[in-house]
Short mmCIF file of C-alpha atoms in Angstrom, two decimals:
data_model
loop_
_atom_site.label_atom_id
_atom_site.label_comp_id
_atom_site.label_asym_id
_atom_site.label_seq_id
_atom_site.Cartn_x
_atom_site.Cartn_y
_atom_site.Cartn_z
CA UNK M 38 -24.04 95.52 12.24
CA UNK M 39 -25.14 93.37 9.48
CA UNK M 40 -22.21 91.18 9.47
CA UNK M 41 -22.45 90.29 13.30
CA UNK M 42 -26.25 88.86 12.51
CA UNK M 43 -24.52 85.28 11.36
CA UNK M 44 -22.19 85.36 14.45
CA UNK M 45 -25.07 86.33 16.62
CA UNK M 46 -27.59 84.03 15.48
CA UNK M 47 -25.26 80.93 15.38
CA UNK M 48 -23.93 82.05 19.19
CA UNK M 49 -27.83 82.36 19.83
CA UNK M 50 -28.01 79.06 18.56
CA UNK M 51 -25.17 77.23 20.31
CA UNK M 52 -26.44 78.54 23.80
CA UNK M 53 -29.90 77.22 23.46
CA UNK M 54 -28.26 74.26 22.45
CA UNK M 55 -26.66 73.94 25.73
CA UNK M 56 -29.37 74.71 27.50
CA UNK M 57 -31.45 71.88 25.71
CA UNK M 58 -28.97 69.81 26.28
CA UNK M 59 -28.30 70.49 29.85
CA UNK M 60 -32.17 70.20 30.25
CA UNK M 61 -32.55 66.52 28.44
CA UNK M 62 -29.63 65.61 31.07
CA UNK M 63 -31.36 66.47 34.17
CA UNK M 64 -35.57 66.04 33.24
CA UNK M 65 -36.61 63.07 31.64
CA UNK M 66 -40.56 62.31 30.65
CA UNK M 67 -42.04 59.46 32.70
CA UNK M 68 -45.73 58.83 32.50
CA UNK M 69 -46.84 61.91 31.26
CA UNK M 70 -44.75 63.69 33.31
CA UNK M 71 -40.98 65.58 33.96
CA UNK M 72 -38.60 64.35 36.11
CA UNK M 73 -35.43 65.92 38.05
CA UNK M 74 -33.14 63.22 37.63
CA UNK M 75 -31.09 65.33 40.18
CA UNK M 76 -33.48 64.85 42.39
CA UNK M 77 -32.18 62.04 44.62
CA UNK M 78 -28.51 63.37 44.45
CA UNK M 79 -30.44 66.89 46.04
CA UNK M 80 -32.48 65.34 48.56
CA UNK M 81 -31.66 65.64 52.66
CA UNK M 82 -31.42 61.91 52.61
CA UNK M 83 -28.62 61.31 49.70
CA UNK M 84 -26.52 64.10 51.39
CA UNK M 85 -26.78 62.24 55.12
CA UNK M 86 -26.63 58.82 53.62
CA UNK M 87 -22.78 59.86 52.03
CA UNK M 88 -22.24 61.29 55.95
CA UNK M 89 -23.12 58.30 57.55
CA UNK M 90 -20.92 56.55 55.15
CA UNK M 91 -18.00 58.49 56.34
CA UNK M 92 -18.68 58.15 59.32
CA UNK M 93 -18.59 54.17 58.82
CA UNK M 94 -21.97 54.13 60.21
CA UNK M 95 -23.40 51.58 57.44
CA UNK M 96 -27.05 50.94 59.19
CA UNK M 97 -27.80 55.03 58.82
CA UNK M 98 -26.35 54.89 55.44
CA UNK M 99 -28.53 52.18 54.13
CA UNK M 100 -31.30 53.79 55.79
CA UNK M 101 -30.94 56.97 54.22
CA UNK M 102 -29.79 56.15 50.79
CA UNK M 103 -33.01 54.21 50.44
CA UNK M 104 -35.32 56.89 51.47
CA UNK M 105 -33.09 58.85 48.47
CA UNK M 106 -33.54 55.46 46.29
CA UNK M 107 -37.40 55.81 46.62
CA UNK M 108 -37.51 59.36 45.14
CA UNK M 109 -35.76 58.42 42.01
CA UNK M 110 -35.67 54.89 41.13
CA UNK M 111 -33.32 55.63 38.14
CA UNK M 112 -30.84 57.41 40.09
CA UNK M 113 -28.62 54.54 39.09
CA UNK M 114 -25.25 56.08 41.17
CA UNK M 115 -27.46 55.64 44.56
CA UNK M 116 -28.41 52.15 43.84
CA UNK M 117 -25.16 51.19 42.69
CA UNK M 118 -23.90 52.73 46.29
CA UNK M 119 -26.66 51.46 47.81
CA UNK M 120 -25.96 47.60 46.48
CA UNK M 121 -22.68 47.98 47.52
CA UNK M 122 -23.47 48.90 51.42
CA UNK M 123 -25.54 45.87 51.58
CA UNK M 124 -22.03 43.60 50.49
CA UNK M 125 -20.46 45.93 52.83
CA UNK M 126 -22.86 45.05 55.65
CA UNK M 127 -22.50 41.37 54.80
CA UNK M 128 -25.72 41.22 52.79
CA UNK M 129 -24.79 39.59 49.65
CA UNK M 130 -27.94 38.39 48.54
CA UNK M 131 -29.40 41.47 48.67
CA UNK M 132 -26.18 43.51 47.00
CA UNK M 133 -26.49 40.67 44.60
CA UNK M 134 -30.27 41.41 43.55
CA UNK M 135 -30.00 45.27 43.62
CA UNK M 136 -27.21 45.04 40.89
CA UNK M 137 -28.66 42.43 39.06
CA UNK M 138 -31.35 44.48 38.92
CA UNK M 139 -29.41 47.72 36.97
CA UNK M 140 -28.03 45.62 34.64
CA UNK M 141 -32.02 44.62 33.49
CA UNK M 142 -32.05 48.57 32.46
CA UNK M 143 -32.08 49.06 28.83
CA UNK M 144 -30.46 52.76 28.86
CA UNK M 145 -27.42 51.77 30.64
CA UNK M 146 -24.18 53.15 28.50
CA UNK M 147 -21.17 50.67 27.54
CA UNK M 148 -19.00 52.34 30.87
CA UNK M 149 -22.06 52.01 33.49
CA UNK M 150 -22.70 48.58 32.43
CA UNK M 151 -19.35 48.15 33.02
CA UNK M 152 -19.44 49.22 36.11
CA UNK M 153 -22.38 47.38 37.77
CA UNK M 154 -20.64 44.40 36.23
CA UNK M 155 -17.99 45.14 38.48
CA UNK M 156 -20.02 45.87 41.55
CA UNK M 157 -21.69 42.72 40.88
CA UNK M 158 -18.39 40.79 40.55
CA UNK M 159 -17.38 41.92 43.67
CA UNK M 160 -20.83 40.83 46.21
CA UNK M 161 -19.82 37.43 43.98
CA UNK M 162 -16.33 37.52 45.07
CA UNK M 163 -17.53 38.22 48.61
CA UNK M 164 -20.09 35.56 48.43
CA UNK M 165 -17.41 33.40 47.89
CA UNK M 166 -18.96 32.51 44.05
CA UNK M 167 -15.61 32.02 42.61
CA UNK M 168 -16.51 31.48 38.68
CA UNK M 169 -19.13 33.64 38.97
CA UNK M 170 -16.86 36.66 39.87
CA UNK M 171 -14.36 35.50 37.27
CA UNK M 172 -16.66 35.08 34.46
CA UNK M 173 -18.08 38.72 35.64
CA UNK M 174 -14.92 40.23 36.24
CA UNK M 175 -13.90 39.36 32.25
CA UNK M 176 -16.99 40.37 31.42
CA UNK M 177 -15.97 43.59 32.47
CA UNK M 178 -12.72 43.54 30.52
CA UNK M 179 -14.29 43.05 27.80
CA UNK M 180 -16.45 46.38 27.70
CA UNK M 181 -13.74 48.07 29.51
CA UNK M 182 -10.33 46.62 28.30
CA UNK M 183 -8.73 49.42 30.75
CA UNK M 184 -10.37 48.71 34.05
CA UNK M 185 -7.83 48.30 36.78
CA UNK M 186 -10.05 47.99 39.36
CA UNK M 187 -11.36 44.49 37.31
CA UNK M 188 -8.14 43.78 36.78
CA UNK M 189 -6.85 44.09 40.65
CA UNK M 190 -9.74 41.91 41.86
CA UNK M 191 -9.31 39.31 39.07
CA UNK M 192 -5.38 38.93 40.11
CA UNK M 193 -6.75 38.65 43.75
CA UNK M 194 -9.08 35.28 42.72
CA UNK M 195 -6.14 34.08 40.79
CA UNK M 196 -4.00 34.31 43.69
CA UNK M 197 -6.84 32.95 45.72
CA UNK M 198 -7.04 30.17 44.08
CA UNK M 199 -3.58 29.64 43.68
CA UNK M 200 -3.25 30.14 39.99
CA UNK M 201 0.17 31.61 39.61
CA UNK M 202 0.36 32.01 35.77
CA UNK M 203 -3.07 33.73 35.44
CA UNK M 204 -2.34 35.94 38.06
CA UNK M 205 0.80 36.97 36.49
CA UNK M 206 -0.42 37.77 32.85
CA UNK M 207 -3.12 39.79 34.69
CA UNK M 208 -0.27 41.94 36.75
CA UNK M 209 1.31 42.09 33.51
CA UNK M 210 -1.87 43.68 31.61
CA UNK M 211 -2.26 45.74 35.15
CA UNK M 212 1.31 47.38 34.98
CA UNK M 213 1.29 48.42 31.26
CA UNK M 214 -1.69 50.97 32.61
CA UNK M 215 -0.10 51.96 35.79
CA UNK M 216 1.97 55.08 36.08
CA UNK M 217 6.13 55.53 36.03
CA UNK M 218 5.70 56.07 39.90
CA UNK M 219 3.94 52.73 40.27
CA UNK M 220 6.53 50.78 38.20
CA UNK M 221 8.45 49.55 41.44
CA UNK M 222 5.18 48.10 43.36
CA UNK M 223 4.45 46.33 40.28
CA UNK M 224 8.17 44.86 39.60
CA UNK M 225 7.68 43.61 43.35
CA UNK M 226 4.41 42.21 42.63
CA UNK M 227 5.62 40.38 39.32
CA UNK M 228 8.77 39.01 41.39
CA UNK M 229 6.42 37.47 44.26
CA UNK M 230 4.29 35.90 41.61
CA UNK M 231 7.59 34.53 39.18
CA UNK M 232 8.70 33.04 42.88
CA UNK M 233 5.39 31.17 43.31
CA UNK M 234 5.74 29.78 39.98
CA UNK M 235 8.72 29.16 40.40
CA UNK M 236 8.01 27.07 43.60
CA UNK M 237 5.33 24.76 41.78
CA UNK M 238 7.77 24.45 38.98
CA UNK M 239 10.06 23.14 42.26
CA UNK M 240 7.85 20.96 43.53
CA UNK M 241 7.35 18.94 40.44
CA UNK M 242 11.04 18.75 40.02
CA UNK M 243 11.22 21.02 36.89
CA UNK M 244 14.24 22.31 38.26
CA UNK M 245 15.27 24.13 34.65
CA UNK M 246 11.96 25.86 34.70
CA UNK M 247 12.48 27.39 38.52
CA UNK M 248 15.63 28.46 38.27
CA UNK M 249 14.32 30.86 35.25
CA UNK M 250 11.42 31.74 37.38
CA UNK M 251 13.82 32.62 40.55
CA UNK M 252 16.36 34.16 38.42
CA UNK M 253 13.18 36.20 36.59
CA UNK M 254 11.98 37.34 39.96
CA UNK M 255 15.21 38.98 40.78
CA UNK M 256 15.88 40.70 37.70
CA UNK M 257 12.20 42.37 38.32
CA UNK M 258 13.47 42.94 42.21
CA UNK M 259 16.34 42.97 43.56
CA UNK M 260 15.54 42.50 46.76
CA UNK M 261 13.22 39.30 45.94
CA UNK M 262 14.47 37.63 48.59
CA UNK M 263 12.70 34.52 48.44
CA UNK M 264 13.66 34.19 45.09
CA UNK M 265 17.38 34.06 46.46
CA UNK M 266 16.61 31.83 49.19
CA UNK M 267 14.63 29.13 46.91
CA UNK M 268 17.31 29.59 43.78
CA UNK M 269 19.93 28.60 46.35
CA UNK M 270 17.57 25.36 47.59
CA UNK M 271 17.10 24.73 43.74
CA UNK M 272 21.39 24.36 43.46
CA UNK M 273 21.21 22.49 46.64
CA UNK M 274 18.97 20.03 45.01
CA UNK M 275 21.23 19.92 41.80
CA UNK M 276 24.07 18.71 44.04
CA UNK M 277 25.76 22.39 42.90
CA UNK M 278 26.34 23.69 47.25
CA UNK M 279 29.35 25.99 45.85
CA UNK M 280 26.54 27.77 43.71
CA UNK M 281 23.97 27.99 46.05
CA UNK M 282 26.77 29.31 48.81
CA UNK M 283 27.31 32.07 46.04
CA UNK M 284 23.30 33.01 45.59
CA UNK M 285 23.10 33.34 49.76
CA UNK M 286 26.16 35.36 50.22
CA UNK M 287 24.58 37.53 47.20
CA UNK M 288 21.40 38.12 49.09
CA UNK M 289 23.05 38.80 52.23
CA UNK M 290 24.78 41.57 50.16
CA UNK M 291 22.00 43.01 48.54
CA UNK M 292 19.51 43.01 51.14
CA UNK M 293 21.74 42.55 54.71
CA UNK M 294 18.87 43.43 56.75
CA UNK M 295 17.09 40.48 55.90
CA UNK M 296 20.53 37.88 55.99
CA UNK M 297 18.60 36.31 59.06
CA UNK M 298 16.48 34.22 56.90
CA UNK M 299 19.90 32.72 55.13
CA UNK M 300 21.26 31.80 58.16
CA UNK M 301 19.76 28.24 58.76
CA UNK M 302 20.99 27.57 55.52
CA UNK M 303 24.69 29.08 55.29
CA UNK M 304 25.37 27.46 58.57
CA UNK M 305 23.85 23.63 57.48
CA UNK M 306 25.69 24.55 54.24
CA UNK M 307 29.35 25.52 56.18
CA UNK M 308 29.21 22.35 58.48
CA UNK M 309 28.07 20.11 55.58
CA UNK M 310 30.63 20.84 53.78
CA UNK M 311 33.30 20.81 56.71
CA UNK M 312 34.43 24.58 56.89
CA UNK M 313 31.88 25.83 59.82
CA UNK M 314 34.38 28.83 60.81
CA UNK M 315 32.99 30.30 57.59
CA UNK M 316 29.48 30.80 59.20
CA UNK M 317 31.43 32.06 62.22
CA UNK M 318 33.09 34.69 59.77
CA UNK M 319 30.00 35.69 58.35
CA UNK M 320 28.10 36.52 61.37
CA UNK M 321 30.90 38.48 63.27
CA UNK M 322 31.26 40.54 59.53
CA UNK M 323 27.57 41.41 60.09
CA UNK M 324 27.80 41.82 63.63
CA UNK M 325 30.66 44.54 62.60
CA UNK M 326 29.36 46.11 59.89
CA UNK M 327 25.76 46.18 61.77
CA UNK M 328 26.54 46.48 65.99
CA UNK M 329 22.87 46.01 66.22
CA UNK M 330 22.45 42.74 64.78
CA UNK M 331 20.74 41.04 67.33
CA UNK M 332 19.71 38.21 65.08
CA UNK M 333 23.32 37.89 64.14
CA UNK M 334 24.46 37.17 67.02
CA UNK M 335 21.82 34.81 68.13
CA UNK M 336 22.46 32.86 64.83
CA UNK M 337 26.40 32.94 66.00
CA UNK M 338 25.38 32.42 69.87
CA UNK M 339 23.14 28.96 68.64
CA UNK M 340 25.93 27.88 66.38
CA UNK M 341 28.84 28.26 69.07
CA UNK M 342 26.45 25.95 71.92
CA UNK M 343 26.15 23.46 69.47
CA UNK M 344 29.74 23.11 69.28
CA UNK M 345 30.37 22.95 72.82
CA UNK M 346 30.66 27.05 73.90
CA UNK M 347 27.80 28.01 75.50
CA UNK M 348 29.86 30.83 77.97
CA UNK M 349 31.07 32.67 74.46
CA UNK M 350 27.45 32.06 72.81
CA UNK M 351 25.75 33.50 76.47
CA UNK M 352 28.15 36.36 76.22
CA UNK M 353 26.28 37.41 72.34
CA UNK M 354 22.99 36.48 73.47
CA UNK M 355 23.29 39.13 76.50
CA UNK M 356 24.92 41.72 73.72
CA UNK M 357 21.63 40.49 71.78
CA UNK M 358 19.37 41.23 74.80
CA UNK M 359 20.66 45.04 75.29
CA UNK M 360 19.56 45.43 71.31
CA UNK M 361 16.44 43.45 71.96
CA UNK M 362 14.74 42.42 75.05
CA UNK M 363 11.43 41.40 73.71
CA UNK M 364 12.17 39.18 71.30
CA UNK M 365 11.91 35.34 72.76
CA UNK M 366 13.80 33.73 70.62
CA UNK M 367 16.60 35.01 72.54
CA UNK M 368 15.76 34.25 75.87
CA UNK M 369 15.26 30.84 74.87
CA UNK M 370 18.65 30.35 74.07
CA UNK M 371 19.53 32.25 76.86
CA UNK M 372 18.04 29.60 79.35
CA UNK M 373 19.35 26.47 76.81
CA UNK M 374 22.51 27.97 77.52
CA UNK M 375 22.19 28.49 81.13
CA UNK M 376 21.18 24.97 81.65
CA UNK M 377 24.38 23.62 79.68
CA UNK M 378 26.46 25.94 82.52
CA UNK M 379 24.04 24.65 85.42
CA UNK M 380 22.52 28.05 86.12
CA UNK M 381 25.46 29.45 87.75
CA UNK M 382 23.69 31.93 90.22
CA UNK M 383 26.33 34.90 88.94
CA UNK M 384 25.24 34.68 85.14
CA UNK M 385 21.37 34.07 86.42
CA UNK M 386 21.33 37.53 88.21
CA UNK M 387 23.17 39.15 84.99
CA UNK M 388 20.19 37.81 83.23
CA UNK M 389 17.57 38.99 85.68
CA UNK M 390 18.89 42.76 85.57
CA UNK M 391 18.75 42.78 82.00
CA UNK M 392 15.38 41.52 81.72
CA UNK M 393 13.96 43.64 84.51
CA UNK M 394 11.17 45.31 82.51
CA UNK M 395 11.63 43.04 79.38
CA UNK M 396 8.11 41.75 77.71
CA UNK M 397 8.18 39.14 75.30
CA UNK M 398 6.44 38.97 71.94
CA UNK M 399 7.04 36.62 68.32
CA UNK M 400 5.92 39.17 66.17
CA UNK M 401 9.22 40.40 64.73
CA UNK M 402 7.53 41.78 61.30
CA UNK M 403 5.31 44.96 60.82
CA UNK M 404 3.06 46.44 58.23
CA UNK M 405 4.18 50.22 57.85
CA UNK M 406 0.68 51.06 56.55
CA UNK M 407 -1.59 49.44 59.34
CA UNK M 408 0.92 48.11 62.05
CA UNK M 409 -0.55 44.50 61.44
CA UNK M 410 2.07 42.50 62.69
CA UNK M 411 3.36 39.07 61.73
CA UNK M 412 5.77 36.29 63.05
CA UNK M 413 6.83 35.48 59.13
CA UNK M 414 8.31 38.25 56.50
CA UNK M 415 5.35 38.75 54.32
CA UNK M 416 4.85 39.99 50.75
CA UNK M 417 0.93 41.39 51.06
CA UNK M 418 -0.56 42.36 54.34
CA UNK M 419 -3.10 40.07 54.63
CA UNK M 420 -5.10 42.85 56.43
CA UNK M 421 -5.06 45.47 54.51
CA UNK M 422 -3.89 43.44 51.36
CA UNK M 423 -1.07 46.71 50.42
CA UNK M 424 2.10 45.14 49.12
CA UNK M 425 5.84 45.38 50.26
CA UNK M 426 4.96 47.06 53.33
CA UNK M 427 6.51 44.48 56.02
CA UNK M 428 9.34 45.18 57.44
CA UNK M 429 11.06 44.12 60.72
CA UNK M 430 10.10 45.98 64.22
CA UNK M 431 12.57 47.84 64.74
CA UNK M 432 13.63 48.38 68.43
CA UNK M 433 15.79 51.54 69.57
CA UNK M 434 19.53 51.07 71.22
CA UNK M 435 19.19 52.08 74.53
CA UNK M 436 21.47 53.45 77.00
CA UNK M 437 19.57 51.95 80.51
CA UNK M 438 18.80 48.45 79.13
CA UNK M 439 15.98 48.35 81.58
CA UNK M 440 14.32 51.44 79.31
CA UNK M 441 14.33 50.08 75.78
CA UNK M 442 11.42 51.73 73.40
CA UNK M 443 9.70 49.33 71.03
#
C-alpha cells in the first residue's frame, strides 16, 4: 500500500493537471471576471449560422453568426467565418476590416496568424488588389512554409497575371506536398504551365528555349497535347516539316481521340508538301480503327470538296450526321456541299430525314465535374477552376438516326 502512494499521488497530480489545463482553455479572466470561451461555438445562433451556411443561405448566416460574434468577441473561428461570408456576399471592404482587425490581436499563435493572413489574402484577391494578395499570400508562406491553400491561390494570381515561370516554381513547391495519388493532376498542371512558357519563349522567337519547354511538357504528360501541336509549329518555323509531320502523327497516336485538333495542320502540311493522299490515308485509318469518328470524316469530307468531290465528301458527312446530328460544323459542310451539286432535290430529302429531330449546338467540350461546356478543349474549367476535366461530348450511336441521345 505504501508503494502505490508515489503512483497515486503523481496520477492525482497529472489529472488535476488536465483539468487545469482543460479549464485555462475554455475560461479566460476579462475584467474581473470568467469567461466561456466556448460560449459562442454553444450558442443557438453559431449552430444556425453553420445551417444557413449549408444551406447557401449567406444573408441568415451573416445574421446569425453576428448575434454569436457579439457574445464572444474573441471567438476568433466565428469572426474569421464571419469575414469570410462578407467576401462571399461580395462585401470586401467589410471582409477586409473584420480580418484586419484579428490580426491587431496580440494572442494570436504563429498558425492562426497564418491563417487570417490567408483569409485576408483572399477578400484582396477578390477585391481585385493584386500585390496586396501576393505580398499577403507570401506572407503566409513564410509563417507557414507548408500551406497549400497559400500556395494554390498564389499559382492562381500568377496565372492571372500571366506569369508563367512564377506560377510554375509555385506548382513545383505545391506538388512536393501533395500525395502519390495527386502526382498525375500535378504532372498535368506542370505540362500546361511548361506549354505557356513555352509559347512566350515562341513568340519572341527563342525557338531553342520552346522546344525544351514543349518537349518538358510532354515528358510530365503524355497526353500534353498542346505541347505536340505547338512543338510541331516550332519545326514548322525551323523549316524542319518532315519533323513536325513526325510530332503530329505521334500525338495522333498517343492521344487519337483528340487527332481532330492536328488535322488543319497534317492536311496544310500533306498538300504543301505535294503528297495530299497522305491526309486521305490518315483519316480513313482513323475512320477504321474508330467507325465513330465523326470529326474524321468531316476533316476527310472538307478535304475531298476542296479538291473537286463533293458527292464522295456528302456521302462521309451523312455517315458523320448518323454519329452526330447536333454538331453544326457538319451541316455546314453539308449545305457547302449541296450547293457545289445544285441542291439536287434527291440528296436534299436524304438530308431532311436525317435531320428530322436534329438540334444544333458548338459546344463540343464538357467539364465532367460541373457539365460547363465549351466550344475550345480546355485545360482548367474556368467555372469551377478543377483541372483536366474537359473532355469531348460524347454522343451515343444510334440505331433510328432520328432518336440519337446526347
Amino acid at each position: 500500500m505504501t508503494a502505490s502512494l508515489p503512483m497515486l499521488a503523481t496520477l492525482i497530480a497529472l489529472l488535476a493537471g488536465l483539468a487545469v489545463g482543460k479549464a485555462w482553455e475554455r475560461y479566460k479572466l476579462r475584467d474581473g471576471k470568467w469567461i466561456d470561451r466556448r460560449r459562442a461555438r454553444q450558442s443557438p445562433h453559431y449552430i444556425l449560422g453553420l445551417n444557413f451556411l449549408v444551406a447557401n443561405q449567406i444573408d441568415l448566416a451573416i445574421e446569425e453568426l453576428s448575434k454569436a460574434a457579439g457574445l464572444d468577441a474573441d471567438a476568433l473561428e466565428v469572426h474569421m467565418i464571419l469575414g469570410n461570408l462578407y467576401r462571399e456576399k461580395g462585401q470586401v471592404g467589410k471582409a477586409i476590416t473584420v480580418h484586419q482587425s484579428l490580426l491587431q490581436r496580440p494572442s494570436l499563435s504563429r498558425l492562426e496568424h497564418a491563417y487570417v493572413l490567408l483569409c485576408l489574402g483572399l477578400d484582396y484577391k477578390r477585391g481585385g488588389f493584386v500585390d496586396r494578395a501576393l505580398e499577403t499570400f507570401n506572407e503566409v508562406l513564410r509563417l507557414d512554409p507548408k500551406n497549400e491553400y497559400a500556395l494554390v491561390n498564389l499559382q492562381k494570381l500568377h496565372e492571372e497575371q500571366h506569369q508563367w515561370s512564377d506560377a510554375y516554381d509555385t506548382r513545383k513547391r505545391l506538388s512536393k506536398l501533395a500525395d502519390v495519388d495527386e502526382r498525375p493532376q500535378n504532372q498535368a498542371i506542370l505540362a500546361f504551365l511548361e506549354n505557356e512558357i513555352g509559347l512566350e519563349a515562341m513568340r519572341r522567337e527563342d525557338y531553342a528555349e520552346a522546344i525544351r519547354r514543349f518537349d518538358g511538357a510532354i515528358d510530365l504528360d503524355a497526353r500534353a497535347v498542346p505541347a505536340y501541336l505547338n512543338l510541331g509549329d516550332v519545326r514548322v518555323a525551323q523549316g524542319n516539316d518532315k519533323e513536325a509531320d513526325a510530332i503530329w502523327q505521334k500525338l495522333i497516336d498517343v492521344a487519337p481521340d483528340r487527332a481532330y485538333l492536328a488535322f488543319d495542320r497534317l492536311e496544310a502540311l500533306a498538300i504543301r508538301t505535294g503528297s495530299p493522299e497522305r491526309f486521305t490515308r490518315l483519316c480513313r485509318r482513323l475512320i477504321d480503327d474508330n467507325p465513330q469518328d465523326w470529326r474524321a470524316r468531316l476533316a476527310l469530307s472538307r478535304h475531298l470538296a476542296a479538291s473537286g468531290r463533293p458527292r464522295d465528301a456528302l456521302d462521309l458527312l451523312f455517315a458523320a450526321l448518323v454519329q452526330n446530328p447536333h454538331a453544326l460544323g457538319i451541316h455546314q459542310a453539308i449545305w457547302r456541299a449541296l450547293g457545289q451539286l445544285r441542291h439536287e432535290p434527291t440528296l436534299v430529302d436524304r438530308y431532311s430525314e436525317l435531320t428530322r429531330h436534329a438540334v444544333f449546338y458548338l459546344d463540343p467540350h464538357v467539364c465532367m465535374r460541373c457539365r460547363y461546356r465549351s466550344t475550345e478543349l480546355l485545360w482548367q474549367c474556368p467555372h469551377c477552376h478543377d483541372w483536366n476535366t474537359f473532355v469531348e461530348e460524347r454522343i451515343a450511336p444510334a440505331q433510328d438516326t432520328a432518336e440519337v441521345e446526347v
